[in-house]
Coordinates of C-alpha atoms in Angstrom, one line a residue:
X4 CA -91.4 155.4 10.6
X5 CA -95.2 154.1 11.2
X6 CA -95.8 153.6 15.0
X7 CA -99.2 153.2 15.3
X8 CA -101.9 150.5 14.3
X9 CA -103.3 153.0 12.5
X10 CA -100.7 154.7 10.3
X11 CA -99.5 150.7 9.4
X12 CA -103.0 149.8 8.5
X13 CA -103.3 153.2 6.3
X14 CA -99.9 152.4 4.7
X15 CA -101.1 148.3 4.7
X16 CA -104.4 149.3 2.9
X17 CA -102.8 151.4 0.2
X18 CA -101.0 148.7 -1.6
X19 CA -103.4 147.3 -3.7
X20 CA -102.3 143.8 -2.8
X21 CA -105.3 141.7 -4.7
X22 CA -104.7 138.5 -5.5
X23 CA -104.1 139.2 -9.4
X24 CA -101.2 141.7 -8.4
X25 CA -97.4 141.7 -6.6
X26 CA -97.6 141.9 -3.4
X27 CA -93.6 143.0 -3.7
X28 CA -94.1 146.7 -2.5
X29 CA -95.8 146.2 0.8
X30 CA -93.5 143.0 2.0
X31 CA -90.3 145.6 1.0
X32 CA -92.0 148.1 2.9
X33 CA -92.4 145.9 6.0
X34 CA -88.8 144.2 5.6
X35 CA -87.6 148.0 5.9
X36 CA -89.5 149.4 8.8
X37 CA -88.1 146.1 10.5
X38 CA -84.7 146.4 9.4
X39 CA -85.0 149.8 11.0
X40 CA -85.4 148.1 14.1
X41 CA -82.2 145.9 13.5
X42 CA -84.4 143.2 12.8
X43 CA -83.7 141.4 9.4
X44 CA -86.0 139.4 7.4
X45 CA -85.9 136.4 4.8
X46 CA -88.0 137.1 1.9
X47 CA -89.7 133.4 0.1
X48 CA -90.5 134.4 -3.2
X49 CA -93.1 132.8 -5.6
X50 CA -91.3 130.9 -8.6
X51 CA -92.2 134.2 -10.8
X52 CA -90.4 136.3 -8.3
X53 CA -93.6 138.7 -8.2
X54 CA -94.6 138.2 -4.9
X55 CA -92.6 137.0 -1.8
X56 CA -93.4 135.6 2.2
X57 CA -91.8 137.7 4.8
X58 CA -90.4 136.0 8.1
X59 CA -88.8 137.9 11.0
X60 CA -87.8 136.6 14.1
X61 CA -87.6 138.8 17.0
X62 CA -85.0 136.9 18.8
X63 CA -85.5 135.8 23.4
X64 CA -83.3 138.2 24.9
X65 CA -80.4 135.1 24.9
X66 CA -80.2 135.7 21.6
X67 CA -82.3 132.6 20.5
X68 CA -84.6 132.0 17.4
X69 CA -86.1 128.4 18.1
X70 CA -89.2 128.1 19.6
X71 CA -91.7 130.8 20.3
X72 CA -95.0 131.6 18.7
X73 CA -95.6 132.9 15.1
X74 CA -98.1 135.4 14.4
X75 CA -99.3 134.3 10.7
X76 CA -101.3 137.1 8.3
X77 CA -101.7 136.7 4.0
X78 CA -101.2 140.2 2.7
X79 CA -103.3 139.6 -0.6
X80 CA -107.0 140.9 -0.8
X81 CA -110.4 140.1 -2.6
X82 CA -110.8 142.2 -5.6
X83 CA -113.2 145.3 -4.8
X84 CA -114.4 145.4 -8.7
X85 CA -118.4 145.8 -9.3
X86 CA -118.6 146.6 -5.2
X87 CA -120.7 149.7 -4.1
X88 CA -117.8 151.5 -2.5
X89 CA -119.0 154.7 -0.4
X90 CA -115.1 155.0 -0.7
X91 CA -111.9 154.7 -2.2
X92 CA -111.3 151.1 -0.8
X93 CA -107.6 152.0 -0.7
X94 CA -108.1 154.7 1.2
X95 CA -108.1 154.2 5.1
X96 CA -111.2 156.2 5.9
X97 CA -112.5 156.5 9.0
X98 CA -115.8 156.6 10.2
X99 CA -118.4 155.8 13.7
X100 CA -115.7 154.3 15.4
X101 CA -114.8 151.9 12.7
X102 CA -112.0 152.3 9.8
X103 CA -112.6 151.2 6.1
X104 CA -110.7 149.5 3.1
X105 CA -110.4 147.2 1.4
X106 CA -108.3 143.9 4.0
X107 CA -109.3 146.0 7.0
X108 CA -111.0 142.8 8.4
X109 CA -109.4 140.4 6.1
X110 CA -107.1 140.7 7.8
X111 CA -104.3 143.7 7.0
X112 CA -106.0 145.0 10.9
X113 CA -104.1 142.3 12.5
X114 CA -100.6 142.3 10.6
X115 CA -100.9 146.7 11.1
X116 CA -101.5 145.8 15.4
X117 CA -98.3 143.5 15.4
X118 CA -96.1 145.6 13.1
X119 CA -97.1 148.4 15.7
X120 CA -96.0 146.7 18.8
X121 CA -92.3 145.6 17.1
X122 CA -90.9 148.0 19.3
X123 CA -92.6 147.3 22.6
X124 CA -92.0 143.2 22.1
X125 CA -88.2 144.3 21.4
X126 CA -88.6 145.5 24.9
X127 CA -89.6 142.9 26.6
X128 CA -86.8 140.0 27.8
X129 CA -88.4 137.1 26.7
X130 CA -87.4 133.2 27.2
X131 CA -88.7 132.5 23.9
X132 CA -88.6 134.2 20.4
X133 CA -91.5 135.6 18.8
X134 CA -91.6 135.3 15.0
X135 CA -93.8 137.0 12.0
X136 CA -95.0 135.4 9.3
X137 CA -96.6 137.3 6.5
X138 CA -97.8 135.1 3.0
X139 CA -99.1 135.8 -0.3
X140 CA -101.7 134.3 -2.4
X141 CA -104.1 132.7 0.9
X142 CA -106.8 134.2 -1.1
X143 CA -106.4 132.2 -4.4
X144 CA -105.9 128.7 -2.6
X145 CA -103.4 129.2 0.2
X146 CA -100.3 129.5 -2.3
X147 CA -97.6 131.2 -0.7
X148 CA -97.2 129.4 2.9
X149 CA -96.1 126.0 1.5
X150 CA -93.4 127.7 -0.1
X151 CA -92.6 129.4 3.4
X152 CA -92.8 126.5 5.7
X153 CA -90.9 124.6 3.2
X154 CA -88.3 126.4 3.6
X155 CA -88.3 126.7 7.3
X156 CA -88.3 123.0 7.4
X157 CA -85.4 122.6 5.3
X158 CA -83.4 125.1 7.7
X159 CA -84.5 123.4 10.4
X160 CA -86.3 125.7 12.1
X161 CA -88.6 124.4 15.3
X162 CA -91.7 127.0 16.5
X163 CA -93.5 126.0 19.4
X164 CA -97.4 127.7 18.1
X165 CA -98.9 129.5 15.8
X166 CA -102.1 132.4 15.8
X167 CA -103.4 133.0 12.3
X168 CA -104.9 136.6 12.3
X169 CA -108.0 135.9 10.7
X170 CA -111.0 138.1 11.6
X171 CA -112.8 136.3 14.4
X172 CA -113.9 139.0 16.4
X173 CA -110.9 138.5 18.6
X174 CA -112.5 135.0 19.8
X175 CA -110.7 131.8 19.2
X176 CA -111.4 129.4 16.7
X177 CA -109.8 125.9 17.1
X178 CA -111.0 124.4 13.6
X179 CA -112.2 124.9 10.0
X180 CA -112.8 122.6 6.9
X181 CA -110.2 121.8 4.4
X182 CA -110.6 123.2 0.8
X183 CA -110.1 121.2 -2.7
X184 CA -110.5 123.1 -5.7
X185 CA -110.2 121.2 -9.3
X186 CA -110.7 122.6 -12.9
X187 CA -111.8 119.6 -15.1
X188 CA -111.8 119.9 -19.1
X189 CA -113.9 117.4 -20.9
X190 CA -112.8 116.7 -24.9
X191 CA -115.5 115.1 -26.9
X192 CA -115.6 115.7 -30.9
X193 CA -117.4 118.4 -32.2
X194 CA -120.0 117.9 -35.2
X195 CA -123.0 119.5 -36.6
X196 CA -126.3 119.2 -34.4
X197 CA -128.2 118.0 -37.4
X198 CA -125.5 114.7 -37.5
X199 CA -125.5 114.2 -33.8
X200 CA -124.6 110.8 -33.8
X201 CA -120.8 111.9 -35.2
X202 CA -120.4 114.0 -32.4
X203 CA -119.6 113.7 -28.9
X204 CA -121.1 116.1 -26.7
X205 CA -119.0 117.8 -24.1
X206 CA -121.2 120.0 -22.4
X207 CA -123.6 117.0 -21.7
X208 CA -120.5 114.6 -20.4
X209 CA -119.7 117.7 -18.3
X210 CA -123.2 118.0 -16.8
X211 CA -123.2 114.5 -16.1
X212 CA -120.1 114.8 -14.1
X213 CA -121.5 117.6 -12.1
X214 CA -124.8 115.7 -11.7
X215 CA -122.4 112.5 -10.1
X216 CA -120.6 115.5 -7.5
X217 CA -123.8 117.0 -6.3
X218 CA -125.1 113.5 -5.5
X219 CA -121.7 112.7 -3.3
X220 CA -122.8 116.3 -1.9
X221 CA -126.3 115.2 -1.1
X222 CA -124.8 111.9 0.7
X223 CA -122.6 114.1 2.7
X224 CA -125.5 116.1 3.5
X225 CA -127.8 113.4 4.2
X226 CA -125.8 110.3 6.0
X227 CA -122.6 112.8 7.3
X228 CA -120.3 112.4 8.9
X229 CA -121.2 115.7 10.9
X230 CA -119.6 117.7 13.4
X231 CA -122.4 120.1 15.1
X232 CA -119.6 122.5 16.1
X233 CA -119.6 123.8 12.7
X234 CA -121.9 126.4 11.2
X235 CA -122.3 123.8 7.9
X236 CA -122.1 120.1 9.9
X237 CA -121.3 118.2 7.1
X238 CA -118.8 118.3 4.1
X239 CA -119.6 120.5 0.8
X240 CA -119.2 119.8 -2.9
X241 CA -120.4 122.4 -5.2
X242 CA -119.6 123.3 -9.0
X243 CA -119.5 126.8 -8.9
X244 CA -118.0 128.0 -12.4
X245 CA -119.1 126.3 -16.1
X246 CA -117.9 126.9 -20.1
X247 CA -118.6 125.3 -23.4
X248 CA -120.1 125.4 -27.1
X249 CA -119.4 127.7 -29.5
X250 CA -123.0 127.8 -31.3
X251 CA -126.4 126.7 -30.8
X252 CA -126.5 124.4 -33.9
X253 CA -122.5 122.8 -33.0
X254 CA -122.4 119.9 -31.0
X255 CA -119.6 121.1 -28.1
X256 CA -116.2 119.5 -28.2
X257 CA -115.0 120.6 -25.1
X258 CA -116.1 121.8 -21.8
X259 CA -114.9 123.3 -18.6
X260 CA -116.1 123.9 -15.2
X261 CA -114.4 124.2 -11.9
X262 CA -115.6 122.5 -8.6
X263 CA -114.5 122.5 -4.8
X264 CA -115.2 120.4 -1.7
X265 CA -114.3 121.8 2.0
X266 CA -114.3 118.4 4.0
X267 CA -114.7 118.2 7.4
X268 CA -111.3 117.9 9.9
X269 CA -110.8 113.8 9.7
X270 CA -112.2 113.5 6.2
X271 CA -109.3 112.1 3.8
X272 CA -109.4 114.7 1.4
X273 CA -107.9 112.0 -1.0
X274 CA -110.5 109.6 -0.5
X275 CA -113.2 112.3 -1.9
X276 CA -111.2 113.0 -4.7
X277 CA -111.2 109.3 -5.7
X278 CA -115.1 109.2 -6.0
X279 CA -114.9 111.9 -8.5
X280 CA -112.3 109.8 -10.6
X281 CA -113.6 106.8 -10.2
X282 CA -116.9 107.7 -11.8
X283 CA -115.0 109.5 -14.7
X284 CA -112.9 106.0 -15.4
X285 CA -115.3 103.4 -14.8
X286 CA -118.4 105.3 -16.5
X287 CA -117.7 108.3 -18.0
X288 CA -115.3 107.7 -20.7
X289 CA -116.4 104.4 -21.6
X290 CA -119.6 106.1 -22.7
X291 CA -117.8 109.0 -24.2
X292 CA -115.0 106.4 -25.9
X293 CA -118.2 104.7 -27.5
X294 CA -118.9 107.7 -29.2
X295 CA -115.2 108.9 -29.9
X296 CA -111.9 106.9 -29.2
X297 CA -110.4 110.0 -28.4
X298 CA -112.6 111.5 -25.9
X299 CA -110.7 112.3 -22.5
X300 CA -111.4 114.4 -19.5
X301 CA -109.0 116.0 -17.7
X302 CA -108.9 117.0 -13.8
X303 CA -106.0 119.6 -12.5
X304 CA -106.2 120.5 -8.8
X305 CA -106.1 124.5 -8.5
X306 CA -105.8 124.6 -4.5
X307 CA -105.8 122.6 -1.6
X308 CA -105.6 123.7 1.7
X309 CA -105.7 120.9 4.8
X310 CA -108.8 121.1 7.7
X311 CA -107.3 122.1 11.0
X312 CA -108.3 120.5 14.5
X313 CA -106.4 122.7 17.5
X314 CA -106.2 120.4 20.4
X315 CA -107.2 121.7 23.4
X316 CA -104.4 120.1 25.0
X317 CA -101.7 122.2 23.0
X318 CA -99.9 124.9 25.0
X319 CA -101.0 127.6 22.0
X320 CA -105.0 126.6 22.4
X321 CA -104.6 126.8 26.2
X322 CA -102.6 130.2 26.1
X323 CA -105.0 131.5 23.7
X324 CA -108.2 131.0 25.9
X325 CA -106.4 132.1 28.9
X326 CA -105.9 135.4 27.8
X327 CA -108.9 136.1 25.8
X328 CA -110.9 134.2 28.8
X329 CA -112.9 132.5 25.6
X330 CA -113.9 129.2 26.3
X331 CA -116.3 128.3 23.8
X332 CA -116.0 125.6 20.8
X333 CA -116.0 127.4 17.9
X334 CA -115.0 125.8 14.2
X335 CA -116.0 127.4 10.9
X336 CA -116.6 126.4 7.3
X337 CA -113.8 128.5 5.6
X338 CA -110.0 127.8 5.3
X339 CA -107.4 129.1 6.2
X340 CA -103.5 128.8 6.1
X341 CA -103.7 127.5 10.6
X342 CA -104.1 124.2 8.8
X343 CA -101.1 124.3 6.6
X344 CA -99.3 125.7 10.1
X345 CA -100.3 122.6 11.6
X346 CA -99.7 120.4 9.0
X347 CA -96.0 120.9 9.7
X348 CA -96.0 120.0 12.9
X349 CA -97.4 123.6 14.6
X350 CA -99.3 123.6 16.6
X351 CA -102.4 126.6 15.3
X352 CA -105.3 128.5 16.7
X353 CA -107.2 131.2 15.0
X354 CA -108.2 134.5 16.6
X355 CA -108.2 138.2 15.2
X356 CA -109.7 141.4 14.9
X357 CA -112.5 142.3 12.6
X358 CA -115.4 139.8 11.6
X359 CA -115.7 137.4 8.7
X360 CA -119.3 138.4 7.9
X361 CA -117.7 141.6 6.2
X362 CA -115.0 140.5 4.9
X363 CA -114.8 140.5 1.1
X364 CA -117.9 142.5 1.0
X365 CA -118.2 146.2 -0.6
X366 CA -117.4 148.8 2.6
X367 CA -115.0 146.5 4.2
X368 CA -114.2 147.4 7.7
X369 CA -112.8 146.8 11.2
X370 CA -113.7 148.5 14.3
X371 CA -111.0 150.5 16.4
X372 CA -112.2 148.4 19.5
X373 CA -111.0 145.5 17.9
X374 CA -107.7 146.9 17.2
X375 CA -107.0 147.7 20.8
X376 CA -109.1 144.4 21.6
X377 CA -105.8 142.5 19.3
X378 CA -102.9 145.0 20.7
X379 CA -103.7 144.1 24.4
X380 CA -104.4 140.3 23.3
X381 CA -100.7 140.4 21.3
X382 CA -99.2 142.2 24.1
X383 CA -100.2 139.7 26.9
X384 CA -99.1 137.0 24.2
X385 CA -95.4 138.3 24.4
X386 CA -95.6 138.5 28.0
X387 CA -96.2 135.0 28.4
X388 CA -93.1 133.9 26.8
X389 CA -91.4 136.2 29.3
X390 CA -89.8 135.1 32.6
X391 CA -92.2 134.8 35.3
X392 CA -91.5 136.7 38.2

């Protein structure tokens, strides 16, 4: 049975959990070790049945499973191909105080230092329960926690707080910006480039569409809102992935390219989403319908993940900065599933070992100081749902 941080994260690392694959192995492998433990756990399977959430409740010593904090970690990676690996990223390898693989930051370091310390929280006689929540997909659009907290919902389940293991160096972060993705698909009519006029050009409908969403960029960049706190003040729009045209002398019938906006906490994410449309109805296709009846273009959301703003007033914010003594403001341009957390009515913080600036990056790694940085953090966390003295 793994016992320490380190044989969990060596055993965490070695499922090659990217996105693309099941994640089925390693969540069977953590409902075991707990079940080992006499703790069972309800599995939340993706409509495929490929992948599956894993929730466990570790019960206060009355026997009660409302309440309590979660501890929140996505078990899916980034993929590793084309990276300059010095070594097998599946490997745990360890080296100058620091062990490497692929989700050692991000963030398999945090959900191997609570799986560790299963047996020491079973110890303790807590007032409240402590739960774990472990996802799939967070790195393709935050997939699998809806399906999760959905279901809690629906059975009615109450939890007082929520700490979302990203890699922060073990500081705490109290918001980040909401993510939007979209795929949109313009149809024109395809023709010869020597009759021009009988076609309608995809590619250049496309690239007027993507002209329209840098310019609502540049407004955001230019008149705000902002919010200084963050490292990027302002909400992004980018288009970040393009196809179309199958020849040079073929006038393109259809086109593709896929965009995202991360909008600040407060933003409607809605509201952006309409400028985009709004543009493609009232200007767009009437050009393109001048051209060709038919023409259409088509907009599919791929992800969407909500902003998160903690409140310092919430019990989890305050118990966070009281034990990591971190006082500072910190919110950050990515997402992450806290805002989902809070979004149903949980209150979330972020704070884990590791650091972001290596995360996804060839050589992937998390120092052993902030494994035993997260085990003493996690272990005061129980504590405080203890009875005081």
């Amino acid at each position: 049975m793994n016992t320490t941080a380190h044989d969990w994260l060596r055993t965490l690392v070695a499922f090659d959990t990217t996105s693309r694959n099941s994640n089925l192995h390693l969540i069977e492998t953590v409902r075991d070790a707990l079940n080992q433990h006499g703790l069972p756990s309800t599995l939340y399977y993706s409509s495929d049945r490929t992948k599956a959430n894993l929730f466990a409740t570790l019960p206060a010593q009355n026997g009660g499973t409302q309440g309590g904090i979660v501890l929140s970690g996505h078990t899916d990676v980034v993929p590793v191909d084309g990276q300059d690996w010095h070594s097998d990223p599946f490997t745990l390898t360890e080296k100058d105080g620091a062990w490497y693989g692929r989700g050692t930051a991000d963030m398999k370091g945090f959900i191997a230092t609570a799986l560790s310390l299963v047996p020491e929280f079973l110890a303790m006689p807590r007032q409240k329960p402590l739960h774990l929540a472990l996802s799939y997909d967070e790195e393709v659009g935050c997939l699998g926690a809806p399906v999760m907290l959905k279901a809690l919902q629906e059975q009615g389940q109450h939890i007082d707080g929520c700490v979302v293991g990203e890699p922060t160096g073990m500081q705490v972060v109290v918001a980040h910006k909401g993510i939007n993705a979209y795929q949109c698909h313009v149809h024109g009519h395809a023709a010869h480039s020597s009759l021009t006029p009988q076609g309608c050009n995809a590619i250049e409908y496309a690239a007027q569409l993507i002209c329209r969403i840098r310019e609502i960029a540049e407004q955001f960049k230019q008149q705000g809102p902002y919010d200084r706190a963050f490292d990027v003040p302002y909400t992004t729009m980018t288009t970040n992935m393009i196809a179309g045209g199958i020849a040079l002398n073929t006038i393109p019938d259809t086109c593709q390219f896929s965009y995202e906006f991360r909008n600040l906490p407060g933003m409607r994410a809605q509201t952006i989403a309409e400028q985009v449309e709004h543009y493609v109805q009232e200007v767009l296709l009437p050009r393109m319908r001048s051209e060709y009846q038919d023409a259409r273009i088509e907009i599919t959301s791929l992800a969407s993940a909500p902003a998160l703003e903690a409140s310092e007033q919430d019990a989890i914010t305050a118990l966070a900065r009281a034990l990591t003594k971190d006082t500072t403001t910190r919110k950050v341009a990515y997402a992450t599933e806290a805002g989902l957390f809070q979004q149903a009515g949980i209150p979330s913080i972020i704070c884990g070992p590791g650091h972001i600036q290596v995360a996804h990056k060839a050589n992937e790694y998390v120092e052993m100081a902030q494994i035993q940085a997260c085990a003493v953090f996690l272990r005061q966390l129980s504590h405080s749902l203890c009875p005081t003295a």
